[in-house]
Amino acid sequence: MANAKEPASCDVAIIGGGIVGTSAALFMARAGASVVLLERGPLAAGASGRNSGAIQHPLGRLPAELHRRTVSIYRELLDGDDIDLAGRPAGALILSPDVEGLLRVRAQIRREAPELESSFIAEGETQKLEPALATGLAAISLATGYPVAPSAATLGFARRAKAAGAVILTDSPARPVIENDRVIAAELESGRRVRCKQLLLAAGPWTPELVEAWRAVPPIRPVWGVVVALRLVQPPRHLLFELGIAEQETMTSTQFSLVTAGGHSGLGSVFLEDEPDAASVVPQLLRRGKTFVPGVATAPMAGVRTCARPVAYDGQPLVGEIPGTSGLFVCAGHGPLGISTGPATAEMVAGLMLHGSSAPLEALPELSPLRYT
Ligand SMILES: Cc1cc2nc3c(=O)[nH]c(=O)nc-3n(C[C@H](O)[C@H](O)[C@H](O)COP(=O)(O)OP(=O)(O)OC[C@H]3O[C@@H](n4cnc5c(N)ncnc54)[C@H](O)[C@@H]3O)c2cc1C
């Protein structure tokens, strides 16, 4: 049956109700565009509702810039009821018994991101800083990391987008309709169309399925993760990561992370090409987790989240108009850092769609979908 609230037309249709789609809807609705967002499940059904919950500073000039702008957006547009980024970050610890490895990474972080105020914490000192930790671990401490409940920012953007006039339809799988190399509508499963002047694809790892030219060689692939929510007696204050978690070449193994937000500690994660059977991954995560935080062994489990990271082949999101189809835009491919960088790119694409300018950030060729044609 057709959704009664489904408008016949709009300026901009958005497919995908994750962090990117909902923040883009807010930017565009506030700028005066009529916006219809179509989400095939509930809002935040994908990674935006199932992530580890760490807003963190990535390495690399461009991701760091996107992160800084994202933090400003959170502070400007959301408030403490959604996520609280008012004070200093909680801090992150990169952990390992491998002191040489930690010092190597620390040297890189000092070069690439001196603002992270990285410092080395020797074995024996780490437990003074974070009593929940196991013995035998040294750490690098970083001035980054805001823990947030996984879906909080997405739901906060969606609420504000609605208040600004955007129409948000859930349980509404959609696809773009192209005629004469121009997007003309978003089509729902029922066959009904919402006519639009422009359409934004923000469908995370599923985005390439919606672009004919990308089906054979998708520029974005899903990398599946699992997070176990635990009720730890002594939850760590810092965000905890295993040394090596940011390195692409470790993408098939289990990598420890623990982020306490929204009343639970999210223990992660794996990096898998195919959707895993969570029941077989959970024991693996618990086994690894207790070598870093012994309390993991006895903590009651509050839930398990499985979802796919939208990983672009060159590691940078695709932001801009898709070559060959006028009016069809994309903002997707933020990998393991979409909560930390997504809203800045949504702001860029909203500006490009409405005014032809991505200000305040520059639309760099590294982000352009042109690199995949
Ligand atoms: C285990 C794990 C932990 C993570 N931890 C962190 C973290 O701590 N910090 C961080 O910054 N990032 C983290 N991430 C990454 C982050 O969650 C993602 O990069 C981000 O959520 C992607 O947002 P998105 O809006 O692009 O995509 P998604 O959240 O995947 O949203 C896309 C939406 O599109 C919808 N959709 C798909 N196809 C259609 C269709 N045809 N019609 C309508 N709707 C459709 C989907 O249902 C989905 O809701 C993590 C990811 C994983 C998997």
XYZ file of C-alpha atoms and ligand atoms in Angstrom:
426
model
C 0.000 0.000 0.000
C 1.275 3.498 -0.783
C 2.483 5.496 2.188
C -0.149 8.133 2.889
C 2.483 10.789 3.688
C 4.489 10.158 0.528
C 4.746 13.461 -1.343
C 4.494 13.364 -5.152
C 7.537 15.561 -5.642
C 10.390 17.381 -3.917
C 13.548 19.316 -4.661
C 15.840 16.625 -3.263
C 15.241 12.941 -2.544
C 17.720 11.153 -0.293
C 18.103 7.379 -0.205
C 19.470 6.139 3.125
C 18.672 7.103 6.715
C 22.083 6.743 8.356
C 24.347 9.475 9.719
C 25.054 10.796 6.218
C 21.479 10.805 4.887
C 19.936 12.342 8.006
C 22.567 15.074 8.414
C 22.309 15.914 4.689
C 18.510 16.130 5.096
C 18.970 18.607 7.928
C 21.416 20.803 6.000
C 19.181 20.909 2.939
C 15.883 21.398 4.775
C 17.410 24.254 6.769
C 18.589 25.823 3.517
C 14.975 25.886 2.297
C 14.884 22.848 -0.023
C 11.951 20.455 0.078
C 13.490 17.126 1.071
C 12.168 13.558 1.135
C 14.399 10.958 2.814
C 13.664 7.306 2.058
C 15.025 4.621 4.374
C 14.345 0.962 3.682
C 14.280 -0.054 7.374
C 14.078 2.029 10.519
C 16.364 5.069 10.827
C 19.972 4.122 11.693
C 19.316 0.545 10.529
C 22.875 0.174 9.213
C 26.261 0.979 10.724
C 24.967 4.343 11.941
C 22.944 2.549 14.617
C 25.332 -0.320 15.326
C 28.826 1.150 15.463
C 31.248 1.247 18.397
C 30.271 4.780 19.323
C 33.617 6.580 19.142
C 33.904 10.016 17.632
C 37.619 10.054 17.034
C 40.364 11.919 15.242
C 41.626 10.003 12.200
C 45.180 10.206 10.883
C 45.774 11.882 7.524
C 45.238 15.523 6.594
C 41.908 15.167 4.792
C 40.105 12.817 7.227
C 41.374 14.967 10.117
C 39.906 18.069 8.479
C 36.575 16.275 7.951
C 36.659 15.211 11.587
C 37.316 18.713 12.909
C 34.414 20.090 10.882
C 32.199 17.187 12.020
C 32.895 17.974 15.683
C 31.936 21.624 15.032
C 28.722 20.476 13.326
C 27.810 18.267 16.266
C 28.425 21.167 18.627
C 26.466 23.627 16.481
C 23.503 21.463 15.513
C 23.000 18.831 18.218
C 22.823 19.349 21.946
C 23.567 17.431 25.121
C 20.356 15.413 24.817
C 21.730 13.815 21.657
C 25.483 13.707 22.217
C 27.712 15.722 24.481
C 30.858 17.116 22.913
C 31.091 20.173 25.117
C 34.176 19.307 27.135
C 37.524 17.740 26.377
C 37.522 14.312 24.742
C 37.572 11.270 27.042
C 40.944 10.264 25.599
C 41.976 7.129 23.743
C 44.567 4.500 24.628
C 46.256 2.409 21.953
C 47.344 -0.744 23.740
C 49.954 -3.412 23.153
C 52.688 -5.366 24.907
C 54.874 -4.422 21.897
C 56.699 -1.293 23.063
C 58.661 -0.855 19.819
C 55.474 -1.058 17.782
C 53.815 1.546 19.986
C 56.787 3.894 19.724
C 56.778 3.555 15.925
C 53.112 4.463 15.774
C 53.611 7.286 18.224
C 56.309 8.790 15.992
C 53.892 8.651 13.057
C 51.085 10.248 15.070
C 53.424 13.000 16.262
C 54.347 13.772 12.653
C 50.821 13.578 11.235
C 48.686 14.828 14.113
C 50.656 16.725 16.766
C 47.354 18.100 18.068
C 46.632 14.637 19.522
C 49.248 15.301 22.239
C 50.355 11.674 22.086
C 52.309 10.322 25.023
C 53.803 6.919 25.781
C 52.564 5.120 28.907
C 54.881 2.358 30.116
C 53.686 -1.025 31.320
C 52.919 -0.653 35.013
C 51.653 2.899 34.527
C 48.706 1.952 32.325
C 46.730 0.397 35.195
C 47.163 3.562 37.262
C 45.516 5.436 34.404
C 42.908 2.767 33.680
C 42.512 0.182 36.478
C 40.335 -2.148 34.349
C 43.298 -3.038 32.110
C 45.233 -6.295 32.184
C 48.879 -6.340 33.228
C 51.670 -6.354 30.656
C 50.242 -3.653 28.380
C 51.924 -0.403 27.444
C 49.957 2.348 25.711
C 49.946 5.508 23.700
C 47.553 8.035 25.118
C 45.805 10.385 22.672
C 43.725 13.496 23.295
C 40.796 12.311 21.187
C 37.631 10.260 21.531
C 34.097 11.252 22.429
C 31.996 8.204 23.329
C 28.415 8.432 22.027
C 25.498 5.994 21.984
C 25.634 4.409 18.483
C 22.471 5.877 16.938
C 22.276 9.099 18.969
C 23.661 11.509 16.374
C 21.661 10.014 13.495
C 18.393 10.179 15.397
C 19.204 13.712 16.565
C 19.809 14.886 12.974
C 16.619 13.142 11.795
C 14.503 14.817 14.470
C 15.858 18.219 13.563
C 15.508 17.590 9.825
C 11.819 16.765 10.338
C 11.364 19.888 12.432
C 12.930 21.869 9.562
C 10.365 20.416 7.127
C 12.026 17.293 5.705
C 9.738 14.317 5.101
C 11.302 11.113 6.419
C 9.800 7.811 5.322
C 11.011 4.576 6.907
C 10.340 1.029 5.630
C 10.648 2.539 2.168
C 13.276 0.870 -0.036
C 13.916 3.070 -3.059
C 16.009 3.392 -6.202
C 16.789 6.298 -8.464
C 14.957 6.643 -11.793
C 17.076 7.982 -14.638
C 15.761 9.288 -17.951
C 17.932 10.784 -20.681
C 20.997 10.848 -18.373
C 19.112 12.845 -15.754
C 17.639 11.745 -12.445
C 13.888 12.333 -12.372
C 12.557 10.458 -9.340
C 13.049 8.026 -6.490
C 10.966 4.920 -7.047
C 9.554 2.922 -4.151
C 8.986 -0.832 -4.201
C 5.291 -0.233 -4.809
C 6.256 1.411 -8.107
C 5.170 4.815 -6.856
C 7.556 7.625 -7.643
C 8.615 10.716 -5.744
C 9.677 13.094 -8.505
C 12.784 15.104 -7.649
C 15.138 17.645 -9.186
C 18.145 16.028 -7.516
C 18.780 12.769 -5.682
C 21.413 11.941 -3.072
C 22.573 8.364 -2.587
C 23.552 7.880 1.067
C 22.962 4.142 1.288
C 26.306 3.283 2.908
C 27.764 -0.022 1.644
C 24.668 -0.647 -0.490
C 25.165 2.537 -2.530
C 26.872 0.895 -5.557
C 23.813 -1.363 -6.097
C 21.861 1.791 -6.922
C 24.225 3.000 -9.688
C 24.227 0.956 -12.849
C 27.774 1.924 -13.820
C 29.078 0.735 -10.426
C 27.427 -2.692 -10.252
C 30.242 -4.552 -12.039
C 33.112 -2.917 -10.117
C 31.692 -1.291 -6.970
C 33.818 1.580 -5.599
C 32.552 0.817 -2.082
C 32.474 -2.601 -0.429
C 30.964 -3.820 2.830
C 33.387 -4.774 5.608
C 31.375 -6.454 8.328
C 31.857 -5.909 12.034
C 30.350 -7.235 15.254
C 30.149 -5.359 18.561
C 29.145 -6.991 21.856
C 27.484 -4.659 24.369
C 28.638 -5.513 27.910
C 27.769 -4.275 31.373
C 31.225 -3.997 32.893
C 31.483 -3.512 36.656
C 34.390 -1.127 36.143
C 33.950 0.448 32.674
C 37.114 2.168 31.400
C 36.950 5.958 31.055
C 39.177 5.976 27.977
C 38.329 4.581 24.581
C 40.532 1.511 24.191
C 42.027 0.233 20.933
C 44.495 -2.484 20.104
C 47.656 -1.390 18.299
C 47.166 -1.878 14.544
C 43.415 -1.336 14.396
C 43.788 1.502 11.902
C 45.963 -0.478 9.498
C 44.210 -1.701 6.354
C 46.334 -4.842 6.079
C 44.859 -6.208 9.310
C 41.340 -6.160 7.843
C 40.606 -9.852 8.252
C 41.482 -10.372 11.882
C 39.852 -9.690 15.225
C 40.988 -6.368 16.607
C 40.160 -5.361 20.157
C 38.328 -2.114 20.859
C 36.216 -1.083 23.831
C 34.109 2.057 23.984
C 31.784 2.848 26.862
C 28.818 4.965 25.838
C 25.118 5.086 26.548
C 25.416 2.829 29.620
C 27.200 -0.094 27.893
C 30.727 -0.952 26.861
C 30.882 -1.921 23.174
C 33.489 -4.640 22.642
C 34.657 -4.999 19.041
C 35.400 -6.025 16.437
C 36.069 -8.026 13.328
C 36.671 -6.940 9.734
C 35.069 -9.477 7.393
C 34.086 -9.511 3.730
C 30.931 -11.576 4.278
C 28.181 -11.091 6.807
C 29.290 -13.183 9.800
C 27.269 -15.451 12.029
C 27.431 -13.324 15.185
C 27.110 -16.413 17.416
C 30.471 -17.683 16.211
C 32.184 -14.281 16.413
C 31.101 -13.360 19.954
C 33.236 -16.010 21.761
C 36.213 -14.864 19.668
C 35.653 -11.229 20.732
C 35.239 -12.168 24.390
C 38.405 -14.287 24.314
C 40.451 -11.472 22.838
C 38.730 -8.806 24.942
C 39.567 -10.387 28.277
C 43.285 -10.345 27.454
C 43.017 -6.535 27.455
C 40.270 -6.023 30.058
C 39.872 -9.054 32.363
C 36.416 -7.897 33.531
C 35.112 -8.794 30.048
C 35.158 -12.477 31.085
C 32.402 -12.063 33.676
C 30.451 -9.051 32.396
C 26.768 -9.666 31.556
C 26.006 -9.261 27.854
C 23.415 -6.626 26.916
C 23.266 -7.307 23.179
C 25.176 -7.919 19.965
C 25.327 -5.582 16.950
C 26.336 -6.741 13.477
C 26.722 -4.323 10.580
C 28.786 -3.398 7.547
C 31.252 -0.552 7.229
C 30.995 1.182 3.838
C 34.648 1.025 2.752
C 35.773 2.856 -0.378
C 38.613 1.175 -2.255
C 40.990 4.095 -1.723
C 39.801 4.731 1.820
C 38.201 8.134 1.147
C 34.448 8.736 0.885
C 32.819 9.616 -2.445
C 31.287 13.069 -2.252
C 29.717 14.810 -5.246
C 27.826 14.364 -8.499
C 28.069 10.996 -10.208
C 29.518 11.461 -13.691
C 27.125 10.704 -16.533
C 23.863 11.374 -14.681
C 22.819 14.922 -14.088
C 21.326 15.550 -10.654
C 22.489 12.234 -9.127
C 24.844 12.745 -6.173
C 26.598 10.410 -3.748
C 27.945 10.710 -0.227
C 29.136 7.311 0.993
C 32.200 5.212 1.754
C 33.325 6.534 5.141
C 34.634 3.153 6.307
C 35.292 2.757 10.024
C 35.036 6.504 10.682
C 31.617 7.610 9.412
C 30.390 8.866 12.771
C 33.608 10.855 13.100
C 33.651 12.357 9.588
C 30.261 11.788 7.882
C 28.405 14.996 8.793
C 31.168 17.205 7.319
C 30.848 15.420 3.977
C 27.041 15.626 4.164
C 27.394 19.372 4.577
C 29.708 19.471 1.557
C 27.368 17.503 -0.689
C 24.335 19.495 0.476
C 26.166 22.706 -0.491
C 27.210 21.277 -3.855
C 23.640 20.212 -4.618
C 21.942 23.427 -3.569
C 24.518 26.124 -4.375
C 27.318 24.458 -6.326
C 29.732 25.084 -3.434
C 30.950 22.723 -0.730
C 31.977 25.556 1.622
C 33.231 25.789 4.286
C 35.349 22.844 3.096
C 36.807 22.519 -0.369
C 35.508 19.781 -2.717
C 38.861 18.104 -3.295
C 39.516 15.681 -6.192
C 40.390 13.005 -3.574
C 36.693 12.893 -2.661
C 35.202 13.235 -6.137
C 33.229 10.299 -7.616
C 35.072 11.146 -10.875
C 37.987 9.068 -9.616
C 35.900 5.921 -10.206
C 35.033 6.551 -13.866
C 31.325 -2.524 13.951
C 31.454 -1.094 13.514
C 31.922 -0.148 14.394
C 32.061 1.173 14.001
N 32.513 2.087 14.887
C 32.643 3.372 14.533
C 33.104 4.316 15.459
O 33.332 4.016 16.627
N 33.279 5.604 15.026
C 33.014 5.984 13.749
O 33.217 7.141 13.401
N 32.535 5.100 12.845
C 32.358 3.809 13.212
N 31.905 2.895 12.314
C 31.636 3.325 10.939
C 30.328 4.076 10.823
O 29.342 3.426 11.593
C 29.902 4.162 9.351
O 30.959 4.697 8.567
C 28.704 5.087 9.182
O 27.679 4.734 10.084
C 28.169 5.013 7.755
O 27.052 5.846 7.666
P 26.191 5.924 6.349
O 25.077 6.846 6.621
O 27.085 6.199 5.191
O 25.688 4.425 6.103
P 24.673 3.510 6.920
O 24.644 3.793 8.357
O 24.956 2.119 6.490
O 23.272 3.968 6.350
C 22.824 3.625 5.073
C 21.335 3.411 5.163
O 20.823 3.214 3.841
C 19.748 2.312 3.933
N 19.526 1.774 2.591
C 20.325 0.954 1.875
N 19.776 0.712 0.674
C 18.603 1.384 0.627
C 17.584 1.524 -0.350
N 17.663 0.935 -1.546
N 16.523 2.308 -0.056
C 16.403 2.944 1.135
N 17.349 2.832 2.101
C 18.441 2.078 1.851
C 20.220 1.290 4.966
O 19.132 0.594 5.542
C 20.947 2.179 5.978
O 20.113 2.589 7.050
C 31.729 1.561 12.678
C 31.207 0.624 11.796
C 31.075 -0.695 12.205
C 30.510 -1.697 11.244
